mmCIF file of C-alpha atoms in Angstrom:
data_model
loop_
_atom_site.group_PDB
_atom_site.id
_atom_site.type_symbol
_atom_site.label_atom_id
_atom_site.label_comp_id
_atom_site.label_asym_id
_atom_site.label_seq_id
_atom_site.Cartn_x
_atom_site.Cartn_y
_atom_site.Cartn_z
ATOM 1 C CA MET A 540 8.027 5.348 -14.834
ATOM 2 C CA THR A 541 11.515 5.838 -13.402
ATOM 3 C CA THR A 542 12.680 3.479 -10.673
ATOM 4 C CA VAL A 543 14.039 5.324 -7.652
ATOM 5 C CA SER A 544 16.851 3.766 -5.661
ATOM 6 C CA MET A 545 16.672 3.739 -1.868
ATOM 7 C CA LYS A 546 20.092 5.375 -1.972
ATOM 8 C CA GLN A 547 18.832 8.496 -3.686
ATOM 9 C CA PRO A 548 18.858 11.556 -1.403
ATOM 10 C CA ILE A 549 15.061 11.807 -1.155
ATOM 11 C CA ALA A 550 14.867 8.680 1.042
ATOM 12 C CA ALA A 551 17.403 10.159 3.453
ATOM 13 C CA SER A 552 15.588 13.503 3.621
ATOM 14 C CA THR A 553 15.513 15.322 6.900
ATOM 15 C CA TYR A 554 12.948 17.987 7.646
ATOM 16 C CA PRO A 555 12.965 20.998 9.979
ATOM 17 C CA ARG A 556 11.570 20.305 13.454
ATOM 18 C CA GLU A 557 8.753 22.741 12.735
ATOM 19 C CA LEU A 558 7.660 20.755 9.678
ATOM 20 C CA ILE A 559 7.732 17.456 11.572
ATOM 21 C CA ALA A 560 5.710 19.042 14.395
ATOM 22 C CA LEU A 561 3.191 20.373 11.869
ATOM 23 C CA VAL A 562 2.820 16.983 10.183
ATOM 24 C CA ARG A 563 2.426 15.230 13.550
ATOM 25 C CA SER A 564 -0.239 17.728 14.619
ATOM 26 C CA LEU A 565 -2.112 17.425 11.321
ATOM 27 C CA ASP A 566 -2.013 13.629 11.320
ATOM 28 C CA CYS A 567 -3.141 13.406 14.937
ATOM 29 C CA ALA A 568 -5.934 15.930 14.339
ATOM 30 C CA GLU A 569 -7.177 13.945 11.327
ATOM 31 C CA VAL A 570 -7.412 10.821 13.480
ATOM 32 C CA CYS A 571 -9.032 12.631 16.426
ATOM 33 C CA VAL A 572 -11.732 14.200 14.269
ATOM 34 C CA ARG A 573 -12.596 10.963 12.487
ATOM 35 C CA VAL A 574 -12.636 8.912 15.703
ATOM 36 C CA ALA A 575 -14.809 11.486 17.472
ATOM 37 C CA ASP A 576 -17.215 11.625 14.518
ATOM 38 C CA HIS A 577 -17.442 7.833 14.506
ATOM 39 C CA TYR A 578 -17.992 7.670 18.260
ATOM 40 C CA LEU A 579 -20.615 10.413 18.338
ATOM 41 C CA GLY A 580 -22.437 8.963 15.325
ATOM 42 C CA ASN A 581 -22.630 5.555 16.970
ATOM 43 C CA LEU A 582 -23.691 7.055 20.291
ATOM 44 C CA GLU A 583 -26.466 9.078 18.666
ATOM 45 C CA GLN A 584 -27.721 6.023 16.790
ATOM 46 C CA ASP A 585 -27.296 3.354 19.480
ATOM 47 C CA ASP A 586 -27.957 5.317 22.657
ATOM 48 C CA PRO A 587 -29.790 8.542 21.799
ATOM 49 C CA GLN A 588 -30.704 9.156 25.428
ATOM 50 C CA SER A 589 -27.037 9.313 26.433
ATOM 51 C CA TYR A 590 -26.265 11.429 23.384
ATOM 52 C CA TYR A 591 -29.012 14.012 23.907
ATOM 53 C CA GLU A 592 -29.427 13.847 27.677
ATOM 54 C CA GLY A 593 -26.035 12.621 28.811
ATOM 55 C CA GLY A 594 -24.930 15.907 30.288
ATOM 56 C CA ALA A 595 -22.168 18.134 28.994
ATOM 57 C CA TYR A 596 -19.789 15.462 27.754
ATOM 58 C CA PRO A 597 -21.310 14.625 24.315
ATOM 59 C CA GLN A 598 -21.959 18.298 23.605
ATOM 60 C CA TRP A 599 -18.466 19.270 24.756
ATOM 61 C CA LEU A 600 -16.897 16.590 22.568
ATOM 62 C CA HIS A 601 -19.062 17.562 19.597
ATOM 63 C CA GLY A 602 -18.211 21.256 19.954
ATOM 64 C CA ASN A 603 -14.486 20.674 20.297
ATOM 65 C CA THR A 604 -14.484 18.240 17.386
ATOM 66 C CA MET A 605 -16.152 20.884 15.207
ATOM 67 C CA ASN A 606 -13.516 23.418 16.287
ATOM 68 C CA LEU A 607 -10.686 21.000 15.514
ATOM 69 C CA ARG A 608 -12.229 20.051 12.144
ATOM 70 C CA ALA A 609 -12.394 23.738 11.212
ATOM 71 C CA THR A 610 -8.591 23.989 11.550
ATOM 72 C CA LEU A 611 -7.864 21.062 9.224
ATOM 73 C CA PRO A 612 -7.963 22.905 5.858
ATOM 74 C CA GLU A 613 -5.374 25.435 7.053
ATOM 75 C CA LEU A 614 -3.194 22.746 8.642
ATOM 76 C CA ARG A 615 -3.273 20.736 5.406
ATOM 77 C CA ALA A 616 -2.435 23.820 3.337
ATOM 78 C CA ALA A 617 0.450 24.762 5.644
ATOM 79 C CA ALA A 618 1.890 21.236 5.504
ATOM 80 C CA LEU A 619 1.528 21.120 1.718
ATOM 81 C CA CYS A 620 3.311 24.468 1.368
ATOM 82 C CA ALA A 621 6.144 23.419 3.712
ATOM 83 C CA VAL A 622 6.761 20.116 1.909
ATOM 84 C CA ARG A 623 6.685 21.813 -1.495
ATOM 85 C CA LEU A 624 9.322 24.264 -0.267
ATOM 86 C CA LYS A 625 11.502 21.363 0.842
ATOM 87 C CA HIS A 626 11.124 19.476 -2.465
ATOM 88 C CA PRO A 627 10.372 22.017 -5.230
ATOM 89 C CA GLU A 628 11.734 19.600 -7.836
ATOM 90 C CA LEU A 629 9.114 16.898 -7.135
ATOM 91 C CA GLY A 630 5.954 18.714 -8.214
ATOM 92 C CA ILE A 631 4.052 17.648 -5.090
ATOM 93 C CA ALA A 632 0.295 17.729 -5.649
ATOM 94 C CA ALA A 633 -2.580 18.193 -3.212
ATOM 95 C CA ASN A 634 -5.145 15.463 -2.708
ATOM 96 C CA ALA A 635 -8.874 16.176 -2.729
ATOM 97 C CA LEU A 636 -8.781 17.483 0.856
ATOM 98 C CA GLY A 637 -5.716 19.676 0.366
ATOM 99 C CA ASP A 638 -3.163 17.412 2.054
ATOM 100 C CA PHE A 639 -0.107 16.441 0.008
ATOM 101 C CA GLU A 640 0.135 13.127 -1.794
ATOM 102 C CA PRO A 641 3.283 11.163 -2.615
ATOM 103 C CA PRO A 642 4.934 12.113 -5.903
ATOM 104 C CA THR A 643 6.325 9.360 -8.143
ATOM 105 C CA ALA A 644 9.752 9.373 -6.471
ATOM 106 C CA VAL A 645 8.258 8.858 -3.008
ATOM 107 C CA ALA A 646 5.706 6.288 -4.173
ATOM 108 C CA ALA A 647 8.495 4.208 -5.733
ATOM 109 C CA ILE A 648 10.290 4.058 -2.383
ATOM 110 C CA MET A 649 7.262 3.407 -0.176
ATOM 111 C CA ALA A 650 5.257 0.995 -2.356
ATOM 112 C CA PRO A 651 7.454 -2.093 -1.784
ATOM 113 C CA ILE A 652 7.374 -1.458 1.979
ATOM 114 C CA ILE A 653 3.594 -1.039 2.122
ATOM 115 C CA LYS A 654 2.857 -3.972 -0.183
ATOM 116 C CA ASN A 655 5.119 -6.446 1.614
ATOM 117 C CA PRO A 656 4.497 -6.384 5.368
ATOM 118 C CA LEU A 657 6.550 -8.901 7.310
ATOM 119 C CA TYR A 658 3.582 -10.717 8.815
ATOM 120 C CA GLY A 659 0.578 -9.579 6.837
ATOM 121 C CA ASN A 660 -2.471 -9.557 9.093
ATOM 122 C CA ASN A 661 -1.408 -12.631 11.041
ATOM 123 C CA LEU A 662 -0.011 -10.932 14.146
ATOM 124 C CA GLY A 663 -3.483 -10.668 15.639
ATOM 125 C CA GLY A 664 -3.662 -14.462 15.889
ATOM 126 C CA HIS A 665 -0.853 -14.643 18.436
ATOM 127 C CA PRO A 666 -1.595 -14.788 22.190
ATOM 128 C CA PRO A 667 -1.018 -11.471 24.021
ATOM 129 C CA LYS A 668 2.268 -12.583 25.620
ATOM 130 C CA ARG A 669 3.679 -13.495 22.193
ATOM 131 C CA LEU A 670 2.593 -10.146 20.744
ATOM 132 C CA LEU A 671 4.612 -8.367 23.426
ATOM 133 C CA GLU A 672 7.691 -10.273 22.266
ATOM 134 C CA VAL A 673 7.266 -9.416 18.578
ATOM 135 C CA PRO A 674 9.132 -6.054 18.486
ATOM 136 C CA ALA A 675 12.240 -7.446 20.194
ATOM 137 C CA ARG A 676 12.176 -10.552 17.996
ATOM 138 C CA LEU A 677 11.903 -8.442 14.852
ATOM 139 C CA SER A 678 14.757 -6.221 15.988
ATOM 140 C CA GLN A 679 16.969 -9.261 16.442
ATOM 141 C CA SER A 680 15.950 -10.824 13.105
ATOM 142 C CA HIS A 681 16.271 -7.836 10.783
ATOM 143 C CA GLN A 682 18.667 -4.982 10.310
ATOM 144 C CA GLY A 683 16.154 -2.166 10.022
ATOM 145 C CA ARG A 684 13.380 -0.294 11.763
ATOM 146 C CA PHE A 685 9.719 -1.127 12.019
ATOM 147 C CA VAL A 686 6.292 0.392 11.865
ATOM 148 C CA ILE A 687 3.698 -1.797 13.524
ATOM 149 C CA PHE A 688 0.376 -0.905 11.921
ATOM 150 C CA TYR A 689 -2.836 -2.715 12.827
ATOM 151 C CA GLY A 690 -1.068 -6.030 13.165
ATOM 152 C CA ASP A 691 1.191 -5.541 10.151
ATOM 153 C CA ALA A 692 4.934 -5.094 10.668
ATOM 154 C CA PHE A 693 6.477 -2.966 7.939
ATOM 155 C CA LEU A 694 10.256 -3.134 7.598
ATOM 156 C CA ILE A 695 11.829 0.274 7.018
ATOM 157 C CA PRO A 696 15.276 -0.019 5.360
ATOM 158 C CA SER A 697 18.096 1.761 7.128
ATOM 159 C CA GLU A 698 18.611 4.088 4.128
ATOM 160 C CA ILE A 699 15.271 5.760 4.880
ATOM 161 C CA SER A 700 15.332 8.526 7.467
ATOM 162 C CA ASP A 701 12.950 8.792 10.387
ATOM 163 C CA ASP A 702 11.753 12.129 9.025
ATOM 164 C CA PHE A 703 10.905 10.602 5.659
ATOM 165 C CA VAL A 704 8.837 7.878 7.336
ATOM 166 C CA GLU A 705 6.931 10.346 9.496
ATOM 167 C CA VAL A 706 6.064 12.598 6.582
ATOM 168 C CA TRP A 707 5.278 9.997 3.914
ATOM 169 C CA PHE A 708 4.175 6.725 5.540
ATOM 170 C CA ARG A 709 0.499 7.461 6.144
ATOM 171 C CA ARG A 710 0.200 9.270 2.821
ATOM 172 C CA SER A 711 1.561 6.176 1.090
ATOM 173 C CA LEU A 712 -0.952 3.797 2.680
ATOM 174 C CA GLY A 713 -3.665 4.910 0.298
ATOM 175 C CA PHE A 714 -6.532 7.319 0.238
ATOM 176 C CA TRP A 715 -9.974 7.276 1.747
ATOM 177 C CA SER A 716 -13.095 7.752 -0.325
ATOM 178 C CA ASP A 717 -13.065 11.462 0.543
ATOM 179 C CA GLY A 718 -9.667 11.825 -1.129
ATOM 180 C CA GLY A 719 -7.710 12.181 2.088
ATOM 181 C CA ALA A 720 -4.569 10.311 3.064
ATOM 182 C CA TYR A 721 -5.080 7.285 5.295
ATOM 183 C CA PRO A 722 -5.894 8.689 8.757
ATOM 184 C CA ALA A 723 -3.066 7.506 10.981
ATOM 185 C CA TYR A 724 -0.272 8.976 13.044
ATOM 186 C CA LEU A 725 3.026 7.511 14.187
ATOM 187 C CA GLU A 726 4.463 7.411 17.676
ATOM 188 C CA LYS A 727 8.172 6.609 17.963
ATOM 189 C CA ARG A 728 9.095 3.565 20.010
ATOM 190 C CA PRO A 729 12.483 1.957 20.713
ATOM 191 C CA TYR A 730 11.951 -0.509 17.843
ATOM 192 C CA GLY A 731 10.495 1.954 15.367
ATOM 193 C CA TRP A 732 6.981 3.381 15.373
ATOM 194 C CA GLN A 733 3.534 2.398 16.546
ATOM 195 C CA ALA A 734 0.869 3.634 14.146
ATOM 196 C CA TYR A 735 -2.549 4.661 15.438
ATOM 197 C CA GLY A 736 -5.427 5.368 13.150
ATOM 198 C CA VAL A 737 -8.891 4.738 11.875
ATOM 199 C CA GLU A 738 -9.912 1.567 10.089
ATOM 200 C CA ALA A 739 -10.987 1.970 6.467
#
């Protein structure tokens, strides 16, 4: 397997605004559908009266979740096509759900970041006031940008573009049992990104 330097052009890739918007929409939709399914499943099991007789809300949420889920295959296919057009040389493959998965060149860049979070899972042990200070402290301590993901702080080297992180970060976290990329989406903050998603 070839080692890919952070300085290679792929890490500095920029993507058209339309592609970034598509990826953001797809990632957010994946999270929304999975969270709604989880919520409705728990509600039906734990409080069937509220689920079946709770008025319009559970039915409205269920119906809209089904509608959103129905758009996912086309959104995944459109994102896959757009990324393949941007990187025809990488041979980007689809995962089991039709989303795109990181090719070797991307995996080589993202793996060290994913495997070596700055704090592991220890951020959750801090008191709330200390947690609020973490982003500023990290910004002062490191020359780089950060993704805070479920208590893990992932350092993003300055050679990696924002676009590259948005497109490839969640797809580099691993895959769920259904073959999909890890369901998360990123929201840009002054210190980097906050990642929101579904626990495995």
